[in-house]
JSON list of C-alpha atoms in Angstrom, two decimals:
[
{"chain": "A", "resi": 1402, "resn": "MET", "atom": "CA", "xyz": [88.16, 101.95, 100.37]},
{"chain": "A", "resi": 1403, "resn": "ASN", "atom": "CA", "xyz": [85.63, 100.28, 102.84]},
{"chain": "A", "resi": 1404, "resn": "PHE", "atom": "CA", "xyz": [85.55, 96.67, 103.66]},
{"chain": "A", "resi": 1405, "resn": "ALA", "atom": "CA", "xyz": [82.75, 96.02, 101.34]},
{"chain": "A", "resi": 1406, "resn": "GLN", "atom": "CA", "xyz": [84.93, 96.82, 98.35]},
{"chain": "A", "resi": 1407, "resn": "LEU", "atom": "CA", "xyz": [87.89, 94.90, 99.77]},
{"chain": "A", "resi": 1408, "resn": "PRO", "atom": "CA", "xyz": [89.08, 91.87, 97.53]},
{"chain": "A", "resi": 1409, "resn": "SER", "atom": "CA", "xyz": [88.31, 88.66, 99.25]},
{"chain": "A", "resi": 1410, "resn": "VAL", "atom": "CA", "xyz": [88.17, 84.91, 98.36]},
{"chain": "A", "resi": 1411, "resn": "ASP", "atom": "CA", "xyz": [86.56, 81.88, 99.83]},
{"chain": "A", "resi": 1412, "resn": "VAL", "atom": "CA", "xyz": [88.91, 79.37, 101.62]},
{"chain": "A", "resi": 1413, "resn": "ALA", "atom": "CA", "xyz": [88.14, 76.82, 98.87]},
{"chain": "A", "resi": 1414, "resn": "ALA", "atom": "CA", "xyz": [89.63, 79.26, 96.25]},
{"chain": "A", "resi": 1415, "resn": "VAL", "atom": "CA", "xyz": [93.06, 79.60, 98.04]},
{"chain": "A", "resi": 1416, "resn": "PRO", "atom": "CA", "xyz": [95.56, 77.64, 95.79]},
{"chain": "A", "resi": 1417, "resn": "ALA", "atom": "CA", "xyz": [97.52, 74.82, 97.59]},
{"chain": "A", "resi": 1418, "resn": "ASP", "atom": "CA", "xyz": [100.71, 76.77, 96.68]},
{"chain": "A", "resi": 1419, "resn": "ALA", "atom": "CA", "xyz": [99.50, 80.20, 97.62]},
{"chain": "A", "resi": 1420, "resn": "LEU", "atom": "CA", "xyz": [101.38, 82.80, 99.68]},
{"chain": "A", "resi": 1421, "resn": "VAL", "atom": "CA", "xyz": [99.24, 82.73, 102.88]},
{"chain": "A", "resi": 1422, "resn": "LEU", "atom": "CA", "xyz": [100.01, 85.76, 105.13]},
{"chain": "A", "resi": 1423, "resn": "ASP", "atom": "CA", "xyz": [98.83, 84.94, 108.65]},
{"chain": "A", "resi": 1424, "resn": "VAL", "atom": "CA", "xyz": [98.43, 88.02, 110.79]},
{"chain": "A", "resi": 1425, "resn": "ARG", "atom": "CA", "xyz": [97.27, 86.31, 114.05]},
{"chain": "A", "resi": 1426, "resn": "GLU", "atom": "CA", "xyz": [99.13, 86.49, 117.24]},
{"chain": "A", "resi": 1427, "resn": "ASP", "atom": "CA", "xyz": [101.86, 83.92, 118.28]},
{"chain": "A", "resi": 1428, "resn": "ASP", "atom": "CA", "xyz": [99.63, 81.87, 120.51]},
{"chain": "A", "resi": 1429, "resn": "GLU", "atom": "CA", "xyz": [97.18, 81.59, 117.69]},
{"chain": "A", "resi": 1430, "resn": "TRP", "atom": "CA", "xyz": [99.79, 80.52, 115.21]},
{"chain": "A", "resi": 1431, "resn": "ALA", "atom": "CA", "xyz": [101.15, 77.94, 117.62]},
{"chain": "A", "resi": 1432, "resn": "ALA", "atom": "CA", "xyz": [97.78, 76.30, 118.03]},
{"chain": "A", "resi": 1433, "resn": "GLY", "atom": "CA", "xyz": [97.61, 75.59, 114.26]},
{"chain": "A", "resi": 1434, "resn": "HIS", "atom": "CA", "xyz": [98.32, 77.31, 110.90]},
{"chain": "A", "resi": 1435, "resn": "VAL", "atom": "CA", "xyz": [98.68, 76.71, 107.13]},
{"chain": "A", "resi": 1436, "resn": "GLU", "atom": "CA", "xyz": [101.69, 74.94, 106.23]},
{"chain": "A", "resi": 1437, "resn": "GLY", "atom": "CA", "xyz": [104.24, 77.23, 104.65]},
{"chain": "A", "resi": 1438, "resn": "ALA", "atom": "CA", "xyz": [102.38, 80.39, 105.67]},
{"chain": "A", "resi": 1439, "resn": "LEU", "atom": "CA", "xyz": [104.21, 83.65, 106.33]},
{"chain": "A", "resi": 1440, "resn": "HIS", "atom": "CA", "xyz": [103.54, 84.68, 110.01]},
{"chain": "A", "resi": 1441, "resn": "VAL", "atom": "CA", "xyz": [103.58, 88.32, 110.54]},
{"chain": "A", "resi": 1442, "resn": "PRO", "atom": "CA", "xyz": [101.45, 89.24, 113.59]},
{"chain": "A", "resi": 1443, "resn": "MET", "atom": "CA", "xyz": [99.25, 92.29, 113.17]},
{"chain": "A", "resi": 1444, "resn": "SER", "atom": "CA", "xyz": [100.85, 93.83, 116.11]},
{"chain": "A", "resi": 1445, "resn": "ASP", "atom": "CA", "xyz": [104.34, 93.65, 114.48]},
{"chain": "A", "resi": 1446, "resn": "PHE", "atom": "CA", "xyz": [103.08, 94.30, 110.99]},
{"chain": "A", "resi": 1447, "resn": "VAL", "atom": "CA", "xyz": [104.43, 97.69, 110.29]},
{"chain": "A", "resi": 1448, "resn": "ALA", "atom": "CA", "xyz": [107.86, 96.84, 111.86]},
{"chain": "A", "resi": 1449, "resn": "ARG", "atom": "CA", "xyz": [108.02, 93.67, 109.75]},
{"chain": "A", "resi": 1450, "resn": "PHE", "atom": "CA", "xyz": [106.55, 95.03, 106.46]},
{"chain": "A", "resi": 1451, "resn": "GLY", "atom": "CA", "xyz": [109.68, 94.45, 104.58]},
{"chain": "A", "resi": 1452, "resn": "GLU", "atom": "CA", "xyz": [109.33, 90.65, 104.95]},
{"chain": "A", "resi": 1453, "resn": "VAL", "atom": "CA", "xyz": [105.96, 91.05, 103.34]},
{"chain": "A", "resi": 1454, "resn": "THR", "atom": "CA", "xyz": [107.12, 93.09, 100.45]},
{"chain": "A", "resi": 1455, "resn": "GLU", "atom": "CA", "xyz": [110.00, 90.63, 99.91]},
{"chain": "A", "resi": 1456, "resn": "ALA", "atom": "CA", "xyz": [107.49, 87.75, 99.81]},
{"chain": "A", "resi": 1457, "resn": "VAL", "atom": "CA", "xyz": [105.44, 89.31, 97.16]},
{"chain": "A", "resi": 1458, "resn": "GLU", "atom": "CA", "xyz": [108.15, 91.19, 95.20]},
{"chain": "A", "resi": 1459, "resn": "ASP", "atom": "CA", "xyz": [107.67, 88.70, 92.30]},
{"chain": "A", "resi": 1460, "resn": "GLY", "atom": "CA", "xyz": [104.10, 89.63, 91.91]},
{"chain": "A", "resi": 1461, "resn": "ARG", "atom": "CA", "xyz": [102.66, 86.96, 93.99]},
{"chain": "A", "resi": 1462, "resn": "ARG", "atom": "CA", "xyz": [99.28, 87.48, 95.44]},
{"chain": "A", "resi": 1463, "resn": "ALA", "atom": "CA", "xyz": [99.15, 87.61, 99.28]},
{"chain": "A", "resi": 1464, "resn": "TYR", "atom": "CA", "xyz": [96.13, 85.72, 100.75]},
{"chain": "A", "resi": 1465, "resn": "VAL", "atom": "CA", "xyz": [95.70, 87.38, 104.09]},
{"chain": "A", "resi": 1466, "resn": "MET", "atom": "CA", "xyz": [94.22, 85.40, 107.08]},
{"chain": "A", "resi": 1467, "resn": "CYS", "atom": "CA", "xyz": [93.46, 85.81, 110.73]},
{"chain": "A", "resi": 1468, "resn": "ARG", "atom": "CA", "xyz": [90.96, 83.94, 112.83]},
{"chain": "A", "resi": 1469, "resn": "VAL", "atom": "CA", "xyz": [87.69, 85.05, 111.30]},
{"chain": "A", "resi": 1470, "resn": "GLY", "atom": "CA", "xyz": [88.56, 87.92, 108.90]},
{"chain": "A", "resi": 1471, "resn": "GLY", "atom": "CA", "xyz": [88.57, 91.16, 110.72]},
{"chain": "A", "resi": 1472, "resn": "ARG", "atom": "CA", "xyz": [92.26, 91.84, 111.28]},
{"chain": "A", "resi": 1473, "resn": "SER", "atom": "CA", "xyz": [93.04, 90.22, 107.96]},
{"chain": "A", "resi": 1474, "resn": "ALA", "atom": "CA", "xyz": [90.60, 92.74, 106.32]},
{"chain": "A", "resi": 1475, "resn": "GLN", "atom": "CA", "xyz": [92.48, 95.73, 107.86]},
{"chain": "A", "resi": 1476, "resn": "VAL", "atom": "CA", "xyz": [95.86, 94.22, 106.78]},
{"chain": "A", "resi": 1477, "resn": "THR", "atom": "CA", "xyz": [94.58, 93.51, 103.24]},
{"chain": "A", "resi": 1478, "resn": "GLN", "atom": "CA", "xyz": [93.24, 97.12, 102.95]},
{"chain": "A", "resi": 1479, "resn": "TYR", "atom": "CA", "xyz": [96.67, 98.36, 103.92]},
{"chain": "A", "resi": 1480, "resn": "LEU", "atom": "CA", "xyz": [98.52, 96.09, 101.45]},
{"chain": "A", "resi": 1481, "resn": "VAL", "atom": "CA", "xyz": [96.07, 97.14, 98.65]},
{"chain": "A", "resi": 1482, "resn": "GLN", "atom": "CA", "xyz": [96.79, 100.92, 99.47]},
{"chain": "A", "resi": 1483, "resn": "GLN", "atom": "CA", "xyz": [100.58, 100.09, 99.04]},
{"chain": "A", "resi": 1484, "resn": "GLY", "atom": "CA", "xyz": [99.86, 98.62, 95.61]},
{"chain": "A", "resi": 1485, "resn": "ILE", "atom": "CA", "xyz": [100.25, 94.99, 96.67]},
{"chain": "A", "resi": 1486, "resn": "ASP", "atom": "CA", "xyz": [98.11, 92.31, 95.23]},
{"chain": "A", "resi": 1487, "resn": "ALA", "atom": "CA", "xyz": [96.37, 91.08, 98.35]},
{"chain": "A", "resi": 1488, "resn": "VAL", "atom": "CA", "xyz": [93.02, 89.51, 99.14]},
{"chain": "A", "resi": 1489, "resn": "ASN", "atom": "CA", "xyz": [91.29, 88.80, 102.37]},
{"chain": "A", "resi": 1490, "resn": "VAL", "atom": "CA", "xyz": [90.40, 85.11, 103.07]},
{"chain": "A", "resi": 1491, "resn": "ASP", "atom": "CA", "xyz": [86.70, 85.16, 104.19]},
{"chain": "A", "resi": 1492, "resn": "GLY", "atom": "CA", "xyz": [86.20, 83.47, 107.48]},
{"chain": "A", "resi": 1493, "resn": "GLY", "atom": "CA", "xyz": [89.83, 83.03, 108.15]},
{"chain": "A", "resi": 1494, "resn": "MET", "atom": "CA", "xyz": [91.29, 80.07, 109.93]},
{"chain": "A", "resi": 1495, "resn": "GLN", "atom": "CA", "xyz": [87.85, 79.09, 111.30]},
{"chain": "A", "resi": 1496, "resn": "ALA", "atom": "CA", "xyz": [86.52, 78.82, 107.84]},
{"chain": "A", "resi": 1497, "resn": "TRP", "atom": "CA", "xyz": [89.83, 77.11, 106.59]},
{"chain": "A", "resi": 1498, "resn": "ASN", "atom": "CA", "xyz": [89.55, 74.54, 109.43]},
{"chain": "A", "resi": 1499, "resn": "GLY", "atom": "CA", "xyz": [85.74, 74.08, 108.77]},
{"chain": "A", "resi": 1500, "resn": "ALA", "atom": "CA", "xyz": [86.42, 73.44, 105.00]},
{"chain": "A", "resi": 1501, "resn": "GLY", "atom": "CA", "xyz": [88.76, 70.60, 106.11]},
{"chain": "A", "resi": 1502, "resn": "ARG", "atom": "CA", "xyz": [91.79, 72.40, 104.65]},
{"chain": "A", "resi": 1503, "resn": "PRO", "atom": "CA", "xyz": [95.12, 71.04, 106.23]},
{"chain": "A", "resi": 1504, "resn": "MET", "atom": "CA", "xyz": [96.61, 72.70, 109.24]},
{"chain": "A", "resi": 1505, "resn": "VAL", "atom": "CA", "xyz": [100.02, 72.06, 111.01]},
{"chain": "A", "resi": 1506, "resn": "THR", "atom": "CA", "xyz": [101.77, 72.94, 114.29]},
{"chain": "A", "resi": 1507, "resn": "ASP", "atom": "CA", "xyz": [105.45, 73.60, 114.61]},
{"chain": "A", "resi": 1508, "resn": "ASN", "atom": "CA", "xyz": [105.67, 71.01, 117.44]},
{"chain": "A", "resi": 1509, "resn": "GLY", "atom": "CA", "xyz": [103.70, 68.30, 115.81]},
{"chain": "A", "resi": 1510, "resn": "THR", "atom": "CA", "xyz": [100.66, 68.42, 118.26]},
{"chain": "A", "resi": 1511, "resn": "PRO", "atom": "CA", "xyz": [97.25, 68.24, 116.63]},
{"chain": "A", "resi": 1512, "resn": "ALA", "atom": "CA", "xyz": [96.28, 71.57, 115.00]},
{"chain": "A", "resi": 1513, "resn": "PHE", "atom": "CA", "xyz": [93.30, 73.56, 116.13]},
{"chain": "A", "resi": 1514, "resn": "VAL", "atom": "CA", "xyz": [91.96, 77.13, 115.70]},
{"chain": "A", "resi": 1515, "resn": "LEU", "atom": "CA", "xyz": [92.55, 79.11, 118.93]}
]
């Protein structure tokens, strides 16, 4: 599978109650993220794969997101190869922020995309 065939969606198509899988690193997550997202940094992904499979075990679709879409495309490709319903969120957190979708921080400071 090449990235051209990768299932992907626009940020506007991500449901409010979606399972968002954020694969950015800790400093990026701390700057701002989607409320309720599952944070599994790409660097920890293989070690923490069980958390991902648990989150999608009821057949939920995973909306995979990074900063602009490159890392999440790689993770989406891996998930699809494992038989998991996953889609890459086009444009990542930059597009999410640009579309005015809500972001939060764990410490209450104003959220931004790092």
